Amino acid sequence: MAIIDRGEAGGARGQPPEERQRPDLRALARHPRARLWAIRVAVAVVVGLLFAIVFDIRVGLTLAVVVMIADTVRTARAGGGDRGYPVSAAERRTERQLRGLAKEGWRVLHARAVPRDGDGVSDGKIDHLVIGPTGVYAIDSETWDKRLPVRAMSHTRLFHGPFEMKDRLDEARWEANQASRLLGKALATDIPVQPSVAIYGPAIPWRVMSVRNVDVYAGNQARKYLRKRPKVLTPEDVARIGEAAERVFPSKYE
């Protein structure tokens, strides 16, 4: 279903060219990537100096380089890559699933900041904001204790063992509502955003269940969940909403 325009929304005014050309060195120093590389270089220098003193300078230089390469590879395998910000194991797993969708024309954004309002119950981050033929989704990726069962009651209550997970549902719904409101404002039309929670760890005894209007499913079903729903957006809609999402929701960590 194509989106219907209700008029053009005003854009934010950009900075003058001369201001954009001046680098803010203090902001660069606070950037997560700068801190990551500063720590990486410091460790390599310390290791290199120690081995240069004990053996010789060539050994020290070689080991310093090896330390930097090893730490870069370790960080990439941990899921952070060179992004310089923390990524949970659950988010990494969902990211891997969603890569295939991006190749098929979907727009997939990760770790996007959401401005708080007076009733905000979230950390201000959407784990995954996905736009495709079947709609717009805000996905929370969660790892729960696999030893505790997951069950639902009357589509209104979700339990993980003895613990009711109302806060997790409220957070997912709040983030989706914020995304819907801000995208709708940017595009001057209604943009429904479906909240969902992808759970890793315990067995989920259903394919997809709506609990308090939040779709809940096993994390390894995320891509199938998105693809199997009815198509409601055209490719033009997907591109348009995706471009607006890029503007409205900056990276949480950059």
mmCIF file of C-alpha atoms in Angstrom:
data_model
loop_
_atom_site.group_PDB
_atom_site.id
_atom_site.type_symbol
_atom_site.label_atom_id
_atom_site.label_comp_id
_atom_site.label_asym_id
_atom_site.label_seq_id
_atom_site.Cartn_x
_atom_site.Cartn_y
_atom_site.Cartn_z
ATOM 1 C CA MET A 1 0.000 0.000 0.000
ATOM 2 C CA ALA A 2 1.617 3.253 -1.081
ATOM 3 C CA ILE A 3 1.960 6.117 1.349
ATOM 4 C CA ILE A 4 -0.138 9.212 0.669
ATOM 5 C CA ASP A 5 1.517 12.602 1.051
ATOM 6 C CA ARG A 6 -0.051 15.211 3.298
ATOM 7 C CA GLY A 7 2.339 17.954 2.329
ATOM 8 C CA GLU A 8 6.066 18.484 2.602
ATOM 9 C CA ALA A 9 7.590 18.602 6.035
ATOM 10 C CA GLY A 10 10.148 21.313 6.735
ATOM 11 C CA GLY A 11 13.740 20.186 7.085
ATOM 12 C CA ALA A 12 16.279 21.270 9.632
ATOM 13 C CA ARG A 13 18.493 24.108 8.582
ATOM 14 C CA GLY A 14 22.087 23.091 7.943
ATOM 15 C CA GLN A 15 25.156 24.818 9.252
ATOM 16 C CA PRO A 16 26.906 27.424 7.085
ATOM 17 C CA PRO A 17 29.688 25.954 4.932
ATOM 18 C CA GLU A 18 32.415 27.737 6.843
ATOM 19 C CA GLU A 19 31.241 26.224 10.130
ATOM 20 C CA ARG A 20 31.059 22.710 8.698
ATOM 21 C CA GLN A 21 34.658 22.994 7.515
ATOM 22 C CA ARG A 22 36.067 23.595 10.992
ATOM 23 C CA PRO A 23 36.842 20.303 12.749
ATOM 24 C CA ASP A 24 35.926 20.146 16.423
ATOM 25 C CA LEU A 25 39.018 18.521 17.919
ATOM 26 C CA ARG A 26 37.401 18.076 21.313
ATOM 27 C CA ALA A 27 34.433 16.264 19.764
ATOM 28 C CA LEU A 28 36.817 14.056 17.785
ATOM 29 C CA ALA A 29 38.695 13.183 20.962
ATOM 30 C CA ARG A 30 35.440 12.123 22.635
ATOM 31 C CA HIS A 31 34.389 9.948 19.695
ATOM 32 C CA PRO A 32 34.153 6.243 20.652
ATOM 33 C CA ARG A 33 36.395 5.224 17.756
ATOM 34 C CA ALA A 34 39.078 7.681 18.886
ATOM 35 C CA ARG A 35 38.984 6.241 22.417
ATOM 36 C CA LEU A 36 39.135 2.697 21.047
ATOM 37 C CA TRP A 37 42.190 3.434 18.942
ATOM 38 C CA ALA A 38 43.873 5.412 21.738
ATOM 39 C CA ILE A 39 43.609 2.389 24.050
ATOM 40 C CA ARG A 40 44.738 0.032 21.282
ATOM 41 C CA VAL A 41 47.807 2.159 20.467
ATOM 42 C CA ALA A 42 48.706 2.629 24.151
ATOM 43 C CA VAL A 43 48.670 -1.126 24.788
ATOM 44 C CA ALA A 44 50.740 -1.774 21.661
ATOM 45 C CA VAL A 45 53.295 0.873 22.681
ATOM 46 C CA VAL A 46 53.662 -0.586 26.190
ATOM 47 C CA VAL A 47 54.107 -4.120 24.848
ATOM 48 C CA GLY A 48 56.548 -2.916 22.191
ATOM 49 C CA LEU A 49 58.676 -0.985 24.689
ATOM 50 C CA LEU A 50 58.867 -3.904 27.102
ATOM 51 C CA PHE A 51 60.034 -6.333 24.430
ATOM 52 C CA ALA A 52 62.387 -3.747 22.909
ATOM 53 C CA ILE A 53 64.088 -3.365 26.297
ATOM 54 C CA VAL A 54 64.255 -7.095 27.017
ATOM 55 C CA PHE A 55 65.221 -8.204 23.465
ATOM 56 C CA ASP A 56 65.726 -5.537 20.785
ATOM 57 C CA ILE A 57 63.817 -2.821 18.977
ATOM 58 C CA ARG A 58 62.888 -5.018 15.999
ATOM 59 C CA VAL A 59 61.170 -7.543 18.267
ATOM 60 C CA GLY A 60 59.391 -4.712 20.071
ATOM 61 C CA LEU A 61 58.088 -3.149 16.864
ATOM 62 C CA THR A 62 56.967 -6.513 15.512
ATOM 63 C CA LEU A 63 55.031 -7.390 18.651
ATOM 64 C CA ALA A 64 53.455 -3.911 18.814
ATOM 65 C CA VAL A 65 52.080 -4.417 15.302
ATOM 66 C CA VAL A 66 50.920 -7.940 16.152
ATOM 67 C CA VAL A 67 49.082 -6.653 19.256
ATOM 68 C CA MET A 68 47.214 -3.997 17.231
ATOM 69 C CA ILE A 69 46.224 -6.478 14.523
ATOM 70 C CA ALA A 70 45.121 -9.079 17.077
ATOM 71 C CA ASP A 71 42.999 -6.580 18.996
ATOM 72 C CA THR A 72 41.372 -5.314 15.785
ATOM 73 C CA VAL A 73 40.473 -8.885 14.779
ATOM 74 C CA ARG A 74 39.209 -9.690 18.289
ATOM 75 C CA THR A 75 36.953 -6.618 18.329
ATOM 76 C CA ALA A 76 35.585 -7.413 14.886
ATOM 77 C CA ARG A 77 34.763 -10.992 15.898
ATOM 78 C CA ALA A 78 33.073 -9.687 19.048
ATOM 79 C CA GLY A 79 30.680 -7.786 16.800
ATOM 80 C CA GLY A 80 31.838 -4.231 17.390
ATOM 81 C CA GLY A 81 34.166 -4.179 14.405
ATOM 82 C CA ASP A 82 35.685 -0.749 14.036
ATOM 83 C CA ARG A 83 32.472 0.861 15.193
ATOM 84 C CA GLY A 84 33.906 1.442 18.647
ATOM 85 C CA TYR A 85 30.697 0.854 20.588
ATOM 86 C CA PRO A 86 29.314 -2.087 22.537
ATOM 87 C CA VAL A 87 27.053 -4.541 20.719
ATOM 88 C CA SER A 88 25.300 -7.359 22.559
ATOM 89 C CA ALA A 89 25.523 -10.959 21.376
ATOM 90 C CA ALA A 90 21.792 -10.893 20.599
ATOM 91 C CA GLU A 91 22.143 -7.754 18.463
ATOM 92 C CA ARG A 92 25.046 -9.298 16.552
ATOM 93 C CA ARG A 93 22.983 -12.394 15.773
ATOM 94 C CA THR A 94 20.046 -10.353 14.515
ATOM 95 C CA GLU A 95 22.363 -8.147 12.468
ATOM 96 C CA ARG A 96 23.714 -11.208 10.692
ATOM 97 C CA GLN A 97 20.188 -12.329 9.800
ATOM 98 C CA LEU A 98 19.189 -8.918 8.487
ATOM 99 C CA ARG A 99 22.164 -8.568 6.123
ATOM 100 C CA GLY A 100 20.342 -10.702 3.574
ATOM 101 C CA LEU A 101 17.352 -8.362 3.640
ATOM 102 C CA ALA A 102 19.519 -5.319 2.922
ATOM 103 C CA LYS A 103 20.704 -7.020 -0.282
ATOM 104 C CA GLU A 104 17.064 -7.405 -1.350
ATOM 105 C CA GLY A 105 16.208 -3.705 -1.117
ATOM 106 C CA TRP A 106 15.193 -3.470 2.523
ATOM 107 C CA ARG A 107 16.532 -0.622 4.629
ATOM 108 C CA VAL A 108 18.087 -1.837 7.883
ATOM 109 C CA LEU A 109 19.442 0.527 10.551
ATOM 110 C CA HIS A 110 21.137 -0.628 13.750
ATOM 111 C CA ALA A 111 21.597 1.036 17.166
ATOM 112 C CA ARG A 112 19.591 4.163 16.392
ATOM 113 C CA ALA A 113 19.086 6.916 18.956
ATOM 114 C CA VAL A 114 15.551 7.841 19.988
ATOM 115 C CA PRO A 115 14.931 11.172 21.740
ATOM 116 C CA ARG A 116 13.276 10.777 25.114
ATOM 117 C CA ASP A 117 9.996 12.374 26.061
ATOM 118 C CA GLY A 118 8.495 12.979 29.519
ATOM 119 C CA ASP A 119 7.287 9.379 29.787
ATOM 120 C CA GLY A 120 10.356 7.720 28.282
ATOM 121 C CA VAL A 121 10.996 4.223 29.624
ATOM 122 C CA SER A 122 13.793 3.299 27.203
ATOM 123 C CA ASP A 123 17.548 3.715 27.081
ATOM 124 C CA GLY A 124 16.829 5.780 23.980
ATOM 125 C CA LYS A 125 18.005 3.169 21.460
ATOM 126 C CA ILE A 126 16.259 1.074 18.829
ATOM 127 C CA ASP A 127 18.361 -2.046 18.312
ATOM 128 C CA HIS A 128 17.174 -2.535 14.725
ATOM 129 C CA LEU A 129 14.898 -0.293 12.657
ATOM 130 C CA VAL A 130 13.813 -2.207 9.557
ATOM 131 C CA ILE A 131 11.877 -0.880 6.542
ATOM 132 C CA GLY A 132 10.714 -3.231 3.808
ATOM 133 C CA PRO A 133 7.784 -4.361 1.650
ATOM 134 C CA THR A 134 5.918 -5.749 4.679
ATOM 135 C CA GLY A 135 6.168 -2.572 6.750
ATOM 136 C CA VAL A 136 8.321 -0.775 9.316
ATOM 137 C CA TYR A 137 9.608 -2.558 12.420
ATOM 138 C CA ALA A 138 11.424 -1.655 15.621
ATOM 139 C CA ILE A 139 13.152 -4.817 16.860
ATOM 140 C CA ASP A 140 14.632 -5.367 20.307
ATOM 141 C CA SER A 141 17.163 -8.222 20.465
ATOM 142 C CA GLU A 142 17.278 -9.994 23.840
ATOM 143 C CA THR A 143 19.286 -12.854 25.341
ATOM 144 C CA TRP A 144 17.414 -14.590 28.170
ATOM 145 C CA ASP A 145 18.416 -17.446 30.444
ATOM 146 C CA LYS A 146 17.807 -20.624 28.450
ATOM 147 C CA ARG A 147 17.085 -22.585 31.641
ATOM 148 C CA LEU A 148 13.857 -20.652 32.286
ATOM 149 C CA PRO A 149 10.758 -21.264 30.149
ATOM 150 C CA VAL A 150 8.954 -18.527 28.242
ATOM 151 C CA ARG A 151 5.155 -18.439 28.395
ATOM 152 C CA ALA A 152 2.337 -15.996 27.693
ATOM 153 C CA MET A 153 -1.119 -15.508 29.221
ATOM 154 C CA SER A 154 -4.070 -14.316 27.157
ATOM 155 C CA HIS A 155 -1.833 -12.240 24.863
ATOM 156 C CA THR A 156 -1.492 -9.693 27.674
ATOM 157 C CA ARG A 157 1.284 -11.034 29.918
ATOM 158 C CA LEU A 158 4.721 -12.452 29.109
ATOM 159 C CA PHE A 159 6.776 -14.487 31.586
ATOM 160 C CA HIS A 160 10.350 -15.698 31.633
ATOM 161 C CA GLY A 161 10.290 -18.320 34.334
ATOM 162 C CA PRO A 162 8.693 -16.611 37.375
ATOM 163 C CA PHE A 163 9.488 -13.110 36.090
ATOM 164 C CA GLU A 164 6.907 -11.018 34.270
ATOM 165 C CA MET A 165 8.507 -9.165 31.353
ATOM 166 C CA LYS A 166 6.112 -6.235 31.221
ATOM 167 C CA ASP A 167 8.962 -3.692 31.265
ATOM 168 C CA ARG A 168 10.531 -5.234 28.169
ATOM 169 C CA LEU A 169 7.218 -5.071 26.305
ATOM 170 C CA ASP A 170 6.608 -1.494 27.425
ATOM 171 C CA GLU A 171 10.070 -0.474 26.244
ATOM 172 C CA ALA A 172 9.626 -2.100 22.834
ATOM 173 C CA ARG A 173 6.225 -0.495 22.379
ATOM 174 C CA TRP A 174 7.493 2.928 23.495
ATOM 175 C CA GLU A 175 10.395 2.843 21.020
ATOM 176 C CA ALA A 176 8.084 1.862 18.153
ATOM 177 C CA ASN A 177 5.618 4.612 19.074
ATOM 178 C CA GLN A 178 8.430 7.159 19.089
ATOM 179 C CA ALA A 179 9.642 5.929 15.710
ATOM 180 C CA SER A 180 6.122 6.116 14.287
ATOM 181 C CA ARG A 181 5.579 9.627 15.636
ATOM 182 C CA LEU A 182 8.906 11.032 14.406
ATOM 183 C CA LEU A 183 8.769 9.369 10.982
ATOM 184 C CA GLY A 184 5.175 10.527 10.565
ATOM 185 C CA LYS A 185 6.194 14.075 11.414
ATOM 186 C CA ALA A 186 9.126 13.988 8.984
ATOM 187 C CA LEU A 187 7.034 12.606 6.111
ATOM 188 C CA ALA A 188 3.722 14.308 6.948
ATOM 189 C CA THR A 189 1.820 11.020 6.859
ATOM 190 C CA ASP A 190 0.996 8.134 9.174
ATOM 191 C CA ILE A 191 3.864 5.612 9.433
ATOM 192 C CA PRO A 192 2.868 2.603 11.572
ATOM 193 C CA VAL A 193 5.862 0.948 13.243
ATOM 194 C CA GLN A 194 5.437 -2.561 14.624
ATOM 195 C CA PRO A 195 7.284 -3.299 17.878
ATOM 196 C CA SER A 196 8.816 -6.733 18.285
ATOM 197 C CA VAL A 197 11.172 -8.649 20.580
ATOM 198 C CA ALA A 198 13.572 -11.266 19.183
ATOM 199 C CA ILE A 199 14.563 -13.638 22.009
ATOM 200 C CA TYR A 200 17.687 -15.811 22.086
ATOM 201 C CA GLY A 201 18.378 -18.505 24.651
ATOM 202 C CA PRO A 202 15.209 -20.271 25.839
ATOM 203 C CA ALA A 203 12.900 -22.230 23.547
ATOM 204 C CA ILE A 204 9.919 -20.175 22.352
ATOM 205 C CA PRO A 205 6.789 -22.398 22.177
ATOM 206 C CA TRP A 206 5.210 -20.454 19.289
ATOM 207 C CA ARG A 207 6.234 -18.950 15.952
ATOM 208 C CA VAL A 208 5.018 -15.391 16.525
ATOM 209 C CA MET A 209 2.734 -14.194 19.291
ATOM 210 C CA SER A 210 1.398 -10.700 19.846
ATOM 211 C CA VAL A 211 1.601 -9.849 23.545
ATOM 212 C CA ARG A 212 0.313 -6.373 24.446
ATOM 213 C CA ASN A 213 0.615 -5.518 20.721
ATOM 214 C CA VAL A 214 4.306 -6.496 20.671
ATOM 215 C CA ASP A 215 5.302 -9.385 18.406
ATOM 216 C CA VAL A 216 7.410 -11.938 20.316
ATOM 217 C CA TYR A 217 9.368 -14.713 18.595
ATOM 218 C CA ALA A 218 12.577 -16.725 18.675
ATOM 219 C CA GLY A 219 15.504 -14.620 17.514
ATOM 220 C CA ASN A 220 16.538 -17.069 14.798
ATOM 221 C CA GLN A 221 13.129 -16.489 13.162
ATOM 222 C CA ALA A 222 13.596 -12.724 12.730
ATOM 223 C CA ARG A 223 14.175 -12.721 8.969
ATOM 224 C CA LYS A 224 11.349 -15.180 8.324
ATOM 225 C CA TYR A 225 9.042 -13.106 10.544
ATOM 226 C CA LEU A 226 9.704 -9.981 8.478
ATOM 227 C CA ARG A 227 9.379 -11.670 5.106
ATOM 228 C CA LYS A 228 6.190 -13.667 5.751
ATOM 229 C CA ARG A 229 3.936 -10.740 6.600
ATOM 230 C CA PRO A 230 1.674 -9.181 3.933
ATOM 231 C CA LYS A 231 3.260 -6.614 1.617
ATOM 232 C CA VAL A 232 2.014 -3.105 2.296
ATOM 233 C CA LEU A 233 4.788 -0.817 0.957
ATOM 234 C CA THR A 234 6.069 -0.196 -2.548
ATOM 235 C CA PRO A 235 9.809 0.034 -3.298
ATOM 236 C CA GLU A 236 9.367 3.806 -3.528
ATOM 237 C CA ASP A 237 7.795 3.848 -0.058
ATOM 238 C CA VAL A 238 10.675 1.793 1.346
ATOM 239 C CA ALA A 239 13.270 4.168 -0.112
ATOM 240 C CA ARG A 240 11.433 7.237 1.087
ATOM 241 C CA ILE A 241 10.890 6.010 4.641
ATOM 242 C CA GLY A 242 14.440 4.672 4.789
ATOM 243 C CA GLU A 243 15.907 8.045 3.827
ATOM 244 C CA ALA A 244 13.749 9.776 6.445
ATOM 245 C CA ALA A 245 14.819 7.253 9.092
ATOM 246 C CA GLU A 246 18.492 7.952 8.318
ATOM 247 C CA ARG A 247 17.862 11.656 8.958
ATOM 248 C CA VAL A 248 15.599 11.331 11.991
ATOM 249 C CA PHE A 249 17.446 8.607 13.903
ATOM 250 C CA PRO A 250 21.215 9.130 14.124
ATOM 251 C CA SER A 251 23.542 6.407 15.331
ATOM 252 C CA LYS A 252 23.330 5.989 19.097
ATOM 253 C CA TYR A 253 27.113 5.969 19.412
ATOM 254 C CA GLU A 254 28.361 8.454 16.829
#
